[in-house]
Short mmCIF file of C-alpha atoms in Angstrom, two decimals:
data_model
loop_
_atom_site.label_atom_id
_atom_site.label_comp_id
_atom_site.label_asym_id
_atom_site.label_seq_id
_atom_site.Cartn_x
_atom_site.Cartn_y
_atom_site.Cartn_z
CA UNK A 1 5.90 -21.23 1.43
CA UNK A 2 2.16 -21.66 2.44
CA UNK A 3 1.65 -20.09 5.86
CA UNK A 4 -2.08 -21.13 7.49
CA UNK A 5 -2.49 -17.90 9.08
CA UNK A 6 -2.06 -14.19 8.00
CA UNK A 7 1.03 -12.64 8.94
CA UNK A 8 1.03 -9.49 10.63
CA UNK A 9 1.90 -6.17 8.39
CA UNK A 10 4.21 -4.64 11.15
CA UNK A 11 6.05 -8.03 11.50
CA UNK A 12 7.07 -8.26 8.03
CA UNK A 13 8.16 -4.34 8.00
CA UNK A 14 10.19 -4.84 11.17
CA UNK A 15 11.99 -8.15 9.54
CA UNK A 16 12.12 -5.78 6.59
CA UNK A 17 14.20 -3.17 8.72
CA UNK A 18 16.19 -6.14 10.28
CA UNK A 19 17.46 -7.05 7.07
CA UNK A 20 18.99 -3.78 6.82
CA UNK A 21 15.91 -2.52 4.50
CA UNK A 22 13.91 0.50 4.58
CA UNK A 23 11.05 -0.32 4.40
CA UNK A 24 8.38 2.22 2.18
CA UNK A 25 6.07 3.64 4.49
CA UNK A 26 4.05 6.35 2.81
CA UNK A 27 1.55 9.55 5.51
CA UNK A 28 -1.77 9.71 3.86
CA UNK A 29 -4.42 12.31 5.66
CA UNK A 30 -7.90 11.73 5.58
CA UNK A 31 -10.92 13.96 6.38
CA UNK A 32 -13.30 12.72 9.42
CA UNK A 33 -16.11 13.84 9.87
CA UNK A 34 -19.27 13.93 12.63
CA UNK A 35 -16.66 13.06 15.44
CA UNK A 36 -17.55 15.06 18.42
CA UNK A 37 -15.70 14.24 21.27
CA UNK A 38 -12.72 12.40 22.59
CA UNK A 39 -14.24 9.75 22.67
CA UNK A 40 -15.14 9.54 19.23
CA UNK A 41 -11.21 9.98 18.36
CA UNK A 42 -10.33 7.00 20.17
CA UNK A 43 -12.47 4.85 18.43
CA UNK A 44 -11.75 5.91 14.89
CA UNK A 45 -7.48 5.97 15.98
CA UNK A 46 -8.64 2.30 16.97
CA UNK A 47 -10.17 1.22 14.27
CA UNK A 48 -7.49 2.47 12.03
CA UNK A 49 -4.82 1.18 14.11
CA UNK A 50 -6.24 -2.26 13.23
CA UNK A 51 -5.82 -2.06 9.52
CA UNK A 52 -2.92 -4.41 8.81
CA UNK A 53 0.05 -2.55 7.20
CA UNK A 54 -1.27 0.70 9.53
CA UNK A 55 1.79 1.92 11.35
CA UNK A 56 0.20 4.38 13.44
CA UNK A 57 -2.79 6.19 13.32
CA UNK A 58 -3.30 9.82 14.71
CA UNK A 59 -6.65 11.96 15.43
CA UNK A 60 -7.24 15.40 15.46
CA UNK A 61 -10.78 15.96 16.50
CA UNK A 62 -10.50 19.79 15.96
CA UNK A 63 -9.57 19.26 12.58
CA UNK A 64 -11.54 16.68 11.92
CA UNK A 65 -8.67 15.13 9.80
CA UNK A 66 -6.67 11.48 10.65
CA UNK A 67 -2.82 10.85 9.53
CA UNK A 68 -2.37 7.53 8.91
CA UNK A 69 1.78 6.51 8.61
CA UNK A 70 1.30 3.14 6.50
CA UNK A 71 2.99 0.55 4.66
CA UNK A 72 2.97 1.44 0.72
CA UNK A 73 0.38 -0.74 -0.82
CA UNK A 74 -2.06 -0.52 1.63
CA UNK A 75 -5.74 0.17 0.00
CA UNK A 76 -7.11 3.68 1.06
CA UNK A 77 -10.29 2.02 0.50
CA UNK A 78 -9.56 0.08 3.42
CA UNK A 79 -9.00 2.99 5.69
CA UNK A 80 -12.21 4.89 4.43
CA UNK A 81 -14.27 1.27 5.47
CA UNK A 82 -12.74 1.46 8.74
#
Protein backbone atom coordinates (compact mmCIF):
# COMPACT_ATOMS: atom_id res chain seq x y z
CA UNK A 1 0.00 0.00 0.00
CA UNK A 2 1.69 3.36 -1.02
CA UNK A 3 -0.34 6.22 0.42
CA UNK A 4 0.83 9.92 -1.20
CA UNK A 5 0.24 11.67 1.90
CA UNK A 6 1.12 11.09 5.65
CA UNK A 7 -1.48 9.65 7.65
CA UNK A 8 -2.42 11.17 10.75
CA UNK A 9 -1.01 9.43 14.18
CA UNK A 10 -4.44 9.79 16.03
CA UNK A 11 -6.26 8.26 12.97
CA UNK A 12 -4.39 5.16 12.93
CA UNK A 13 -4.71 4.81 16.97
CA UNK A 14 -8.45 5.41 16.76
CA UNK A 15 -8.77 2.59 13.79
CA UNK A 16 -6.43 0.80 16.18
CA UNK A 17 -9.14 1.03 19.06
CA UNK A 18 -11.91 0.26 16.43
CA UNK A 19 -10.47 -2.93 15.75
CA UNK A 20 -10.98 -3.82 19.23
CA UNK A 21 -7.09 -2.98 20.01
CA UNK A 22 -5.52 -1.09 22.68
CA UNK A 23 -3.56 0.77 21.42
CA UNK A 24 0.10 1.53 23.53
CA UNK A 25 0.07 4.95 24.56
CA UNK A 26 2.92 5.63 26.94
CA UNK A 27 2.90 9.66 29.68
CA UNK A 28 6.34 11.00 29.34
CA UNK A 29 7.03 14.45 31.48
CA UNK A 30 9.34 16.87 30.36
CA UNK A 31 10.98 19.89 32.08
CA UNK A 32 10.18 23.52 30.46
CA UNK A 33 11.83 26.01 31.13
CA UNK A 34 11.89 30.18 30.70
CA UNK A 35 7.99 30.06 30.22
CA UNK A 36 6.57 32.95 32.03
CA UNK A 37 3.15 33.41 31.48
CA UNK A 38 0.01 31.91 30.12
CA UNK A 39 0.70 32.75 27.27
CA UNK A 40 3.83 31.07 26.95
CA UNK A 41 1.91 27.66 28.01
CA UNK A 42 -0.31 27.87 25.18
CA UNK A 43 2.19 28.01 22.74
CA UNK A 44 4.43 25.24 23.93
CA UNK A 45 0.80 22.86 24.65
CA UNK A 46 0.47 23.92 20.83
CA UNK A 47 3.37 23.09 19.55
CA UNK A 48 3.38 19.79 21.22
CA UNK A 49 -0.06 19.07 20.35
CA UNK A 50 1.20 19.11 16.74
CA UNK A 51 3.69 16.32 17.03
CA UNK A 52 2.05 13.45 15.16
CA UNK A 53 1.45 10.42 17.48
CA UNK A 54 0.92 13.34 20.46
CA UNK A 55 -2.34 12.48 22.13
CA UNK A 56 -2.59 15.34 24.30
CA UNK A 57 -0.33 17.66 25.62
CA UNK A 58 -0.67 19.41 29.12
CA UNK A 59 1.24 22.61 30.70
CA UNK A 60 1.94 23.47 34.00
CA UNK A 61 3.58 26.83 34.00
CA UNK A 62 4.18 26.73 37.83
CA UNK A 63 6.01 23.71 37.48
CA UNK A 64 7.55 24.39 34.63
CA UNK A 65 7.06 20.69 33.56
CA UNK A 66 4.74 19.35 30.26
CA UNK A 67 2.95 15.71 30.25
CA UNK A 68 2.78 14.56 27.05
CA UNK A 69 0.15 11.20 26.69
CA UNK A 70 1.70 9.73 23.31
CA UNK A 71 1.68 6.94 21.03
CA UNK A 72 4.71 4.42 21.94
CA UNK A 73 7.35 5.01 19.39
CA UNK A 74 7.18 8.46 19.21
CA UNK A 75 10.90 10.14 19.33
CA UNK A 76 11.37 12.29 22.57
CA UNK A 77 13.74 14.03 20.45
CA UNK A 78 10.89 15.22 18.61
CA UNK A 79 9.13 16.69 21.56
CA UNK A 80 12.38 18.41 22.95
CA UNK A 81 12.63 20.19 19.04
CA UNK A 82 9.21 21.28 19.43
Amino acid sequence: VIYREAVPAEAVLRAIEKAGYKPRIETVELGIMGMTCASCVSRVEKALNAIAGVRNASVNLATEKATVTLASGTVASVLEDA
